[in-house]
Short mmCIF file of C-alpha atoms in Angstrom, two decimals:
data_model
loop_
_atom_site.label_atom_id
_atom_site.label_comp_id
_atom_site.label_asym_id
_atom_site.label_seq_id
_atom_site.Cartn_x
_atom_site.Cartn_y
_atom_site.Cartn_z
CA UNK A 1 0.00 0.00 0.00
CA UNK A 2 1.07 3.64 -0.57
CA UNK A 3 0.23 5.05 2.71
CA UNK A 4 -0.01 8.92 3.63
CA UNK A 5 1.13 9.58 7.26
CA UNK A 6 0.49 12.93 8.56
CA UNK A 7 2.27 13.85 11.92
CA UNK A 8 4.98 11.95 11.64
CA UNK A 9 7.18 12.81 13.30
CA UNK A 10 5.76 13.17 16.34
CA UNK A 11 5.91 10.62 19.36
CA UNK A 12 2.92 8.20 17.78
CA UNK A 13 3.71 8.54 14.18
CA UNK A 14 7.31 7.95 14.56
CA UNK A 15 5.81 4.48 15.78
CA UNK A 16 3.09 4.13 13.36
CA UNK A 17 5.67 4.60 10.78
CA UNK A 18 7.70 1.93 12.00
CA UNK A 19 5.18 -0.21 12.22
CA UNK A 20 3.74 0.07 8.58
CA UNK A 21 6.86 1.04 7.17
CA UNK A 22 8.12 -2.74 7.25
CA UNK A 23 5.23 -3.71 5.11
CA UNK A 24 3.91 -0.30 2.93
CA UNK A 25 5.60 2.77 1.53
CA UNK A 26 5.05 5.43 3.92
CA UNK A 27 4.95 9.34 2.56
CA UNK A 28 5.39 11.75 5.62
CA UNK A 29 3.83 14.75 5.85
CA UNK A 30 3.74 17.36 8.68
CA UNK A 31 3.10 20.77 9.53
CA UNK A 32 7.41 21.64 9.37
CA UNK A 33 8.47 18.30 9.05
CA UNK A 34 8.49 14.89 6.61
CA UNK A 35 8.03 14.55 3.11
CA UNK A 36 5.90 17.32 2.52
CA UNK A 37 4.57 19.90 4.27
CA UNK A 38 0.63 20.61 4.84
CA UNK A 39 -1.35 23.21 6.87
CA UNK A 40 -4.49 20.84 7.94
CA UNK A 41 -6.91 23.69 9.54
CA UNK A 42 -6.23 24.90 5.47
CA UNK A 43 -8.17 22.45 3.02
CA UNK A 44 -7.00 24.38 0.23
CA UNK A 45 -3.39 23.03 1.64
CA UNK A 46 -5.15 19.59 2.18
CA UNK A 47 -6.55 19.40 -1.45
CA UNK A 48 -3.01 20.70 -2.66
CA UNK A 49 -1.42 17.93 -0.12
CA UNK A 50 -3.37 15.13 -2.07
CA UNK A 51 -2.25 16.72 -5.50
CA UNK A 52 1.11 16.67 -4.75
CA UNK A 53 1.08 13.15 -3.62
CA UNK A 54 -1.55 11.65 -6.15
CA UNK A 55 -3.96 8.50 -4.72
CA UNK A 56 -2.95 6.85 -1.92
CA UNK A 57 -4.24 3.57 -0.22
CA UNK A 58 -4.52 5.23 3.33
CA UNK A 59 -4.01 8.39 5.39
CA UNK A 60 -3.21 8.11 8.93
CA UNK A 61 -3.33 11.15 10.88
CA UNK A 62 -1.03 11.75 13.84
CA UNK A 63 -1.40 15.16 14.56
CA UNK A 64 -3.89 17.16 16.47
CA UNK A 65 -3.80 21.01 18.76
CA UNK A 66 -6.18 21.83 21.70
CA UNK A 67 -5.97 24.04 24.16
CA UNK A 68 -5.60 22.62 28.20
CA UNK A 69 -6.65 25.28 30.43
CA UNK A 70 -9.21 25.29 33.46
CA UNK A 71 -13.17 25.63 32.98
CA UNK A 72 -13.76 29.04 34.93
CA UNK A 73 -11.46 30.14 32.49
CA UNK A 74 -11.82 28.94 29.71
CA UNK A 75 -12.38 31.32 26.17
CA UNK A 76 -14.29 30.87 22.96
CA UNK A 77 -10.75 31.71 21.44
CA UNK A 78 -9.41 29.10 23.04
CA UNK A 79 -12.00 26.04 22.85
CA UNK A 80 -11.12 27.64 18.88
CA UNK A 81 -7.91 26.15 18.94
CA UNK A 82 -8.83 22.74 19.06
CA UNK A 83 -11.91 23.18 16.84
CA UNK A 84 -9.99 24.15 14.20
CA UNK A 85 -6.80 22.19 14.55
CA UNK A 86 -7.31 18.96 16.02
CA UNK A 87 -11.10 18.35 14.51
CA UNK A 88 -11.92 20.22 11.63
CA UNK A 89 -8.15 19.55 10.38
CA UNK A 90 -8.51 15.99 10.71
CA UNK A 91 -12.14 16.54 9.03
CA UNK A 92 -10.43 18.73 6.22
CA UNK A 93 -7.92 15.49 5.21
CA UNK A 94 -11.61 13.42 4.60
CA UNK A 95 -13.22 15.97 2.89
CA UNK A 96 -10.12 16.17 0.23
CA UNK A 97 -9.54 12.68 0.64
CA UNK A 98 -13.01 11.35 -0.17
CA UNK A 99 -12.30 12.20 -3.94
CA UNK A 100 -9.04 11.18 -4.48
CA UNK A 101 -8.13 7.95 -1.97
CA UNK A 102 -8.16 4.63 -3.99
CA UNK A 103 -11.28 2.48 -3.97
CA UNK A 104 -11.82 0.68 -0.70
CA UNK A 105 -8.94 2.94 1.05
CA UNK A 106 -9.17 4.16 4.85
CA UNK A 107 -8.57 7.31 6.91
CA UNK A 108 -7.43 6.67 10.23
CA UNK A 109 -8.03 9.88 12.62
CA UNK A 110 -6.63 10.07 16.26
CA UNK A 111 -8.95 11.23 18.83
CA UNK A 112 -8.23 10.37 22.62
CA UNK A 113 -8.69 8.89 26.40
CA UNK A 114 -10.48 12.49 27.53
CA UNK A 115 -13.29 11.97 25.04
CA UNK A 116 -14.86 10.01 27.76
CA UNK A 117 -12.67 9.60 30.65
CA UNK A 118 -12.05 13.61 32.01
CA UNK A 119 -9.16 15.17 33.95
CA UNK A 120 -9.37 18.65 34.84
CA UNK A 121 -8.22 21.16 32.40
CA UNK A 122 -9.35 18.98 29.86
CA UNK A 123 -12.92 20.11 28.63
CA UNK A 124 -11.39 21.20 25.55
CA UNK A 125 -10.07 17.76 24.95
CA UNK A 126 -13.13 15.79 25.75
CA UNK A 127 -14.95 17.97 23.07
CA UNK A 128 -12.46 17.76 20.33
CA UNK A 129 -12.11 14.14 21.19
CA UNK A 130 -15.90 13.33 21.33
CA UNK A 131 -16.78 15.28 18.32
CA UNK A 132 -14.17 12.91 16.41
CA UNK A 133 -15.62 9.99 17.16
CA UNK A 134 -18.97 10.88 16.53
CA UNK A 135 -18.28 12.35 12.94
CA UNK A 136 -16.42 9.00 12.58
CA UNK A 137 -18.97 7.13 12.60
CA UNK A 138 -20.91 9.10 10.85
CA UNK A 139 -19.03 9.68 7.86
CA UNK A 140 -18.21 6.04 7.74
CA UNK A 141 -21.61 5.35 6.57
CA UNK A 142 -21.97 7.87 3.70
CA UNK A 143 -17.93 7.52 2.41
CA UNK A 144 -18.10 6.04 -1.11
CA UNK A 145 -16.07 3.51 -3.35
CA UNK A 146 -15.93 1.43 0.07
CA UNK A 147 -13.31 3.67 1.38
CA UNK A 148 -13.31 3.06 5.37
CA UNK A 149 -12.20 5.61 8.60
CA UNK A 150 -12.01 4.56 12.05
CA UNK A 151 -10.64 6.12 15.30
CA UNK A 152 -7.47 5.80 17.21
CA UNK A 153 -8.04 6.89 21.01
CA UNK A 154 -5.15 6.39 23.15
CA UNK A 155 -4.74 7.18 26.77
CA UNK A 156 -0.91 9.08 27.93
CA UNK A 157 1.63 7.74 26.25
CA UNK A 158 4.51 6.25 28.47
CA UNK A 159 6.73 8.43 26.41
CA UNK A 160 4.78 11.84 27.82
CA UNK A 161 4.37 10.29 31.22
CA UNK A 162 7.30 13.02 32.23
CA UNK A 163 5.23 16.08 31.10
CA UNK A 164 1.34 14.98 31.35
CA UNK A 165 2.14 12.72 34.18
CA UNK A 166 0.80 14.92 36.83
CA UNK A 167 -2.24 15.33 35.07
CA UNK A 168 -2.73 12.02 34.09
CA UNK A 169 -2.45 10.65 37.66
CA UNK A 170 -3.92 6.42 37.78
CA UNK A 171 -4.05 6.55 34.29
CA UNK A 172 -2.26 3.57 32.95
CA UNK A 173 0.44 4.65 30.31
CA UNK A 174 0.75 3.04 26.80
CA UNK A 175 3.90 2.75 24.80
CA UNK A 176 3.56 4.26 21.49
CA UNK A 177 4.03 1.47 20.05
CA UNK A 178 0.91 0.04 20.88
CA UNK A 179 -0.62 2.93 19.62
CA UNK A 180 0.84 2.05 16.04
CA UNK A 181 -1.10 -1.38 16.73
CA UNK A 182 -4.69 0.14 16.38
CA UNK A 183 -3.23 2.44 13.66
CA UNK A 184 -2.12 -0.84 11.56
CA UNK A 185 -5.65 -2.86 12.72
CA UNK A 186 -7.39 0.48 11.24
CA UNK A 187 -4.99 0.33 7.79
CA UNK A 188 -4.56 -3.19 6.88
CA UNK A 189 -7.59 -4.53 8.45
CA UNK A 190 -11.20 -4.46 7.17
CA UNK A 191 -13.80 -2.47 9.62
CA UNK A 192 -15.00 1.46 9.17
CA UNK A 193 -16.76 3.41 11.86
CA UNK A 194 -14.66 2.17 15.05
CA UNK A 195 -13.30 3.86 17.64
CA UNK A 196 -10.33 1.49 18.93
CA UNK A 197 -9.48 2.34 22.17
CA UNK A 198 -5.85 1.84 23.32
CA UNK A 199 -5.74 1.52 27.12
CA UNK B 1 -36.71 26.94 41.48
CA UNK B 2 -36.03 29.90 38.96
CA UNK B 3 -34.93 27.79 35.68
CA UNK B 4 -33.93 29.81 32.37
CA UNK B 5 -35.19 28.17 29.83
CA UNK B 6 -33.16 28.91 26.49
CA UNK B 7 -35.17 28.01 23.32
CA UNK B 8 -38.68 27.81 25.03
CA UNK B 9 -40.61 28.65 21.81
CA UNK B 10 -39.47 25.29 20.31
CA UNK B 11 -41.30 21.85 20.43
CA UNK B 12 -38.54 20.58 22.59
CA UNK B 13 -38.82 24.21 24.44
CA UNK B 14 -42.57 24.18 24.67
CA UNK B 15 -42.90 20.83 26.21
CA UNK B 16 -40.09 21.54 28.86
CA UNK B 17 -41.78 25.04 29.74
CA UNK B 18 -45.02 23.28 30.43
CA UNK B 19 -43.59 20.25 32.26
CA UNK B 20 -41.08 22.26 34.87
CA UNK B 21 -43.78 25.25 34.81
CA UNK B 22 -45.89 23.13 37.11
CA UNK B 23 -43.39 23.75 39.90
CA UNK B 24 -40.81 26.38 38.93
CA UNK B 25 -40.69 29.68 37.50
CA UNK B 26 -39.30 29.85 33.97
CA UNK B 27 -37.50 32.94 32.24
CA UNK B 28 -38.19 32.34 28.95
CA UNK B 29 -35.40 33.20 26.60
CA UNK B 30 -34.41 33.18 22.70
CA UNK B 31 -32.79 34.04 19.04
CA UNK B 32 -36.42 36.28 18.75
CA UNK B 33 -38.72 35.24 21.63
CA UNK B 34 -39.32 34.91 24.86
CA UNK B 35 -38.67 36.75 28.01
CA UNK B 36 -35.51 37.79 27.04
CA UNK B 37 -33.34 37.30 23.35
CA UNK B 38 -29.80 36.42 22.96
CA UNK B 39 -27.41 35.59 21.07
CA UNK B 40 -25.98 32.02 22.25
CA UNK B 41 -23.03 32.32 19.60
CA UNK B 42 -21.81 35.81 21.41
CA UNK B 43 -20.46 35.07 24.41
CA UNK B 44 -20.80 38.81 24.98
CA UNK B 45 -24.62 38.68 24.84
CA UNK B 46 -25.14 34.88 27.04
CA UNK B 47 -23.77 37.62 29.46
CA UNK B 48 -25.68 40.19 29.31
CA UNK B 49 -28.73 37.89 29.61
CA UNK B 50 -27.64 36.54 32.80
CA UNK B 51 -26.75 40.10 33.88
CA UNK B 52 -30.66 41.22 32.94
CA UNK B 53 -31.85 37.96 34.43
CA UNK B 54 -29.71 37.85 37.62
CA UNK B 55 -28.78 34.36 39.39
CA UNK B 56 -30.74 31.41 38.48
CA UNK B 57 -31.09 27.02 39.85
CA UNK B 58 -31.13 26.06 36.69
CA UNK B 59 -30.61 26.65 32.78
CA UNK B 60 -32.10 24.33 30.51
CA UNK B 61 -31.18 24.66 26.76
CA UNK B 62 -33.13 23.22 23.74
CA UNK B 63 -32.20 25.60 21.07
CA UNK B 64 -29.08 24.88 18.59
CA UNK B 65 -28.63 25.32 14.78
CA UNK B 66 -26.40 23.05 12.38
CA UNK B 67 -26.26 22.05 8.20
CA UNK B 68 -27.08 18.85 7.32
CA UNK B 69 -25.96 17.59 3.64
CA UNK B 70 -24.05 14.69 2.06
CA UNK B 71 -20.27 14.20 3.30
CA UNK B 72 -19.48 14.21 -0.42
CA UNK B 73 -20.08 17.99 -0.38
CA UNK B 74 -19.60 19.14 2.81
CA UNK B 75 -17.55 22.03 3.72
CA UNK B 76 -15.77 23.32 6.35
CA UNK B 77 -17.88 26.25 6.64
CA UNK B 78 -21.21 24.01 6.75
CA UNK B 79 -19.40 22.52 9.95
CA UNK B 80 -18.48 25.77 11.16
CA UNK B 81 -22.19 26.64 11.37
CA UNK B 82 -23.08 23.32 14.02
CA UNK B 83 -19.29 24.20 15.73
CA UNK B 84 -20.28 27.76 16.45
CA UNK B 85 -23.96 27.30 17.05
CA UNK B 86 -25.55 24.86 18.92
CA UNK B 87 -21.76 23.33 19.99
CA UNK B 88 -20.54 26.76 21.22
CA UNK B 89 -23.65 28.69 21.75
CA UNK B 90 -24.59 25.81 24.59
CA UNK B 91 -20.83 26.30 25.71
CA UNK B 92 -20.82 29.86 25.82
CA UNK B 93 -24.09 29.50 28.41
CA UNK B 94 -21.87 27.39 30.93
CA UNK B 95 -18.83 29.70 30.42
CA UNK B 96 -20.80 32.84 31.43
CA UNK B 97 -23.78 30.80 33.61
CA UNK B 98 -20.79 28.52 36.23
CA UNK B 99 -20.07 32.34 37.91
CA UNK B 100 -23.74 33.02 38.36
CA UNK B 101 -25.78 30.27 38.86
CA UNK B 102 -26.62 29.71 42.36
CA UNK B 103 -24.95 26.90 44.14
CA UNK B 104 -25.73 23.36 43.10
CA UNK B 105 -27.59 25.33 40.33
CA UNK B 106 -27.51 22.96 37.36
CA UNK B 107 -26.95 23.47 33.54
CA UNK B 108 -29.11 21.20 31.13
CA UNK B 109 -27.93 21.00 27.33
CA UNK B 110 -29.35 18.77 24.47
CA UNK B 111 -27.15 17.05 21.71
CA UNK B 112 -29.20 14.13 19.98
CA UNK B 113 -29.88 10.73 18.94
CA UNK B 114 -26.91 10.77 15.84
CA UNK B 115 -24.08 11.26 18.37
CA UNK B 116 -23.76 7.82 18.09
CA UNK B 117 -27.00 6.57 15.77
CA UNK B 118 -25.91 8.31 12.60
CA UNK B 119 -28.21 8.82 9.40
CA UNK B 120 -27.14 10.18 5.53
CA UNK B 121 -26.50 13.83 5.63
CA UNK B 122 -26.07 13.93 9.45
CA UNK B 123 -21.79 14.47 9.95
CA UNK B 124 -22.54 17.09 11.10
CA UNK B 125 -25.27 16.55 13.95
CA UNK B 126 -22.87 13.54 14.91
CA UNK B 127 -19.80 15.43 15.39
CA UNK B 128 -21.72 18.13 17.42
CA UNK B 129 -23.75 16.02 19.42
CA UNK B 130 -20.49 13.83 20.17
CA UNK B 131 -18.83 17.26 21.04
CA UNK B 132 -21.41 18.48 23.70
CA UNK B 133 -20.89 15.31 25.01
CA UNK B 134 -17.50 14.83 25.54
CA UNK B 135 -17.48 18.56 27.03
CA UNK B 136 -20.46 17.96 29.49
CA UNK B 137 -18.81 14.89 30.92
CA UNK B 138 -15.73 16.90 31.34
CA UNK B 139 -16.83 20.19 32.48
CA UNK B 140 -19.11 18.12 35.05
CA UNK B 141 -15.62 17.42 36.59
CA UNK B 142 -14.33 20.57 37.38
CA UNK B 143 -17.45 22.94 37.68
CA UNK B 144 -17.41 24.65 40.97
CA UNK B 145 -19.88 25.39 43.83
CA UNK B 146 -21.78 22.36 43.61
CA UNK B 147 -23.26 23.30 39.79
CA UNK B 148 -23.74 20.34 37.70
CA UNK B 149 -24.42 19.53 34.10
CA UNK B 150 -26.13 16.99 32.15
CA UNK B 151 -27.71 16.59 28.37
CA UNK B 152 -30.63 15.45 27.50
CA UNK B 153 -30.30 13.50 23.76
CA UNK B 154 -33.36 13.12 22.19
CA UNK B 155 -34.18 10.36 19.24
CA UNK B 156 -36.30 11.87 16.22
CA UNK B 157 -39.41 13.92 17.78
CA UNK B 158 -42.92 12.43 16.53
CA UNK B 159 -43.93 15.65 16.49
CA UNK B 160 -41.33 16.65 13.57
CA UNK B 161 -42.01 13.09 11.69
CA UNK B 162 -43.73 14.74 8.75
CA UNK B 163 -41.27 17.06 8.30
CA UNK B 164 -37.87 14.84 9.00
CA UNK B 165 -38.98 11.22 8.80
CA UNK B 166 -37.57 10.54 5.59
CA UNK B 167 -34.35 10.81 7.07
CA UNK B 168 -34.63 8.67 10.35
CA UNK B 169 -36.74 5.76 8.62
CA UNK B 170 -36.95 2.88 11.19
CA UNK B 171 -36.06 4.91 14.37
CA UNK B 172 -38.99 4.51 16.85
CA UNK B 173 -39.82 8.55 17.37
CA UNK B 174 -40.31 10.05 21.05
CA UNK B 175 -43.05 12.95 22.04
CA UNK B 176 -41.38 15.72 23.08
CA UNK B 177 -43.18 15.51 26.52
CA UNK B 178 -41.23 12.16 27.10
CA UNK B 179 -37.87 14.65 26.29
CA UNK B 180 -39.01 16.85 28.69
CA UNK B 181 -38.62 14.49 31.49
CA UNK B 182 -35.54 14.47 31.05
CA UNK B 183 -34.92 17.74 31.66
CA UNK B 184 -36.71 17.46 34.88
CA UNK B 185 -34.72 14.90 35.23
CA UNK B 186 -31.43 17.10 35.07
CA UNK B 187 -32.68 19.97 36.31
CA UNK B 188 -34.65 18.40 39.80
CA UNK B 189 -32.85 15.63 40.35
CA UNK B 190 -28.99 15.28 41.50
CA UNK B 191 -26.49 13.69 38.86
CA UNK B 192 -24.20 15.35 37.17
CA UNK B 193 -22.45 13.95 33.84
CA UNK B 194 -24.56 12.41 32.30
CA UNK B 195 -26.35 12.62 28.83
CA UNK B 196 -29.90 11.44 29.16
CA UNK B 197 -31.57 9.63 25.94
CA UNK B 198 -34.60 9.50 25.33
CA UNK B 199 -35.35 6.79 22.53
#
């Protein structure tokens, strides 16, 4: 498979491309970083992502800004932040991708723990996170050419366990390269409209 | 109990003025109607209604705008309407509404049945149903003072079968006098947390 990985090169898609890259040729993209370079809250820079790189089997996204900040004060502007980055970017990549991924190719969208497990400072997280799932499974029923998109939700990563730890007390860390697990179940295997949940 | 009632002149509105209206007083409020009008996608204005209404037990909401249309031709703007109206607007209400509700005053929002039940056309409704959510559970976490927060999420209303029923065939339709109970539900009872559907 020709597989489009966006985020790479952070902590999760480093492993996700190790993990597919034994079996599939894996282009890189990122904000600054990889292959080529994309602007995902930008679907004119999505569209001109998918250009540049021509059909691909799969997109996996790795990439994703919120805000963390307590409720009481909390802004519009910044619940914003993760509207725009972390869902409607990820949204943006289907919306180009619909037209131009191979028949019976898959999006795989990263989403997260908070969507229904809360810490403080996290409401903006638990939105974002929620809202992916739900559109998930939503578009997964109306995407055509039996093209497929599922979820990745994983809790802190082992690897972050030194900077989130203290807000992420009794949460049990994954490695990231577990993550890449549900990322390759999503790519190579068969479902659409599933939220896998790596705890 | 004086319970603000956002969206009264709806069918959802109507039924939940009539059921808590037995016991409670209810400040009416809306885009044009009602008590009082505002603005729920200016944070600006949820404040100045609170400011004209003064502190409050309760604020039930049953009022929220989104697009519906194929994925196929979806934009990000369509999304942007559901993000920033009835996502935000009902966000906006607990922003301003946690520093004046009275304490253990409770906040009562409404997503929807395609959260996680998703028809053609609805991406949309799924991702912002999923969003309000994901926020409620969270924001029920670190709300101060007592104040909790649940949503209701309503299946298709019989009473707007003729008009929408060609796009839920086969879900069993609720009265909107069964939705209201769960508002009472939220508003007079004690949980916080949790999304209440009625199907």
């Amino acid at each position: 498979m020709d597989i489009l990985l966006i985020g790479a090169n952070g902590t999760i898609g480093k492993a996700v491309a190790t993990e597919l890259g034994q079996r599939h040729r894996v282009i890189s993209a990122g904000g600054n970083s990889g292959d080529e370079h994309v602007d995902l809250t930008d679907l004119a820079s999505v569209e001109a992502l998918f250009a540049r790189v021509g059909p691909v089997d799969a997109v996996a996204i790795a990439a994703g800004n919120l805000h963390f900040g307590p409720l009481a004060e909390f802004t519009p502007e910044q619940y914003a932040i993760g509207l725009n980055d972390k869902l409607m970017g990820q949204v943006n990549v289907v919306l180009a991708g619909q037209k131009v991924l191979r028949d019976g190719g898959s999006f795989t969208l990263i989403s997260g723990v908070l969507s229904d497990d809360p810490i403080t400072y996290g409401s903006s997280a638990s939105m974002v996170n929620a809202a992916l799932e739900g559109f998930a499974r939503s578009a997964a029923i109306e995407l055509p050419r039996g093209l497929r998109i599922n979820v990745v939700s994983p809790t802190v990563l082992t690897e972050s366990l030194e900077g989130y730890g203290p807000y992420f007390r009794g949460f049990e860390s994954v490695p990231a390269a577990r993550v890449a697990l549900a990322y390759s179940k999503s790519v190579e295997g068969a479902q659409t409209g599933q939220v896998y949940r790596v705890l």
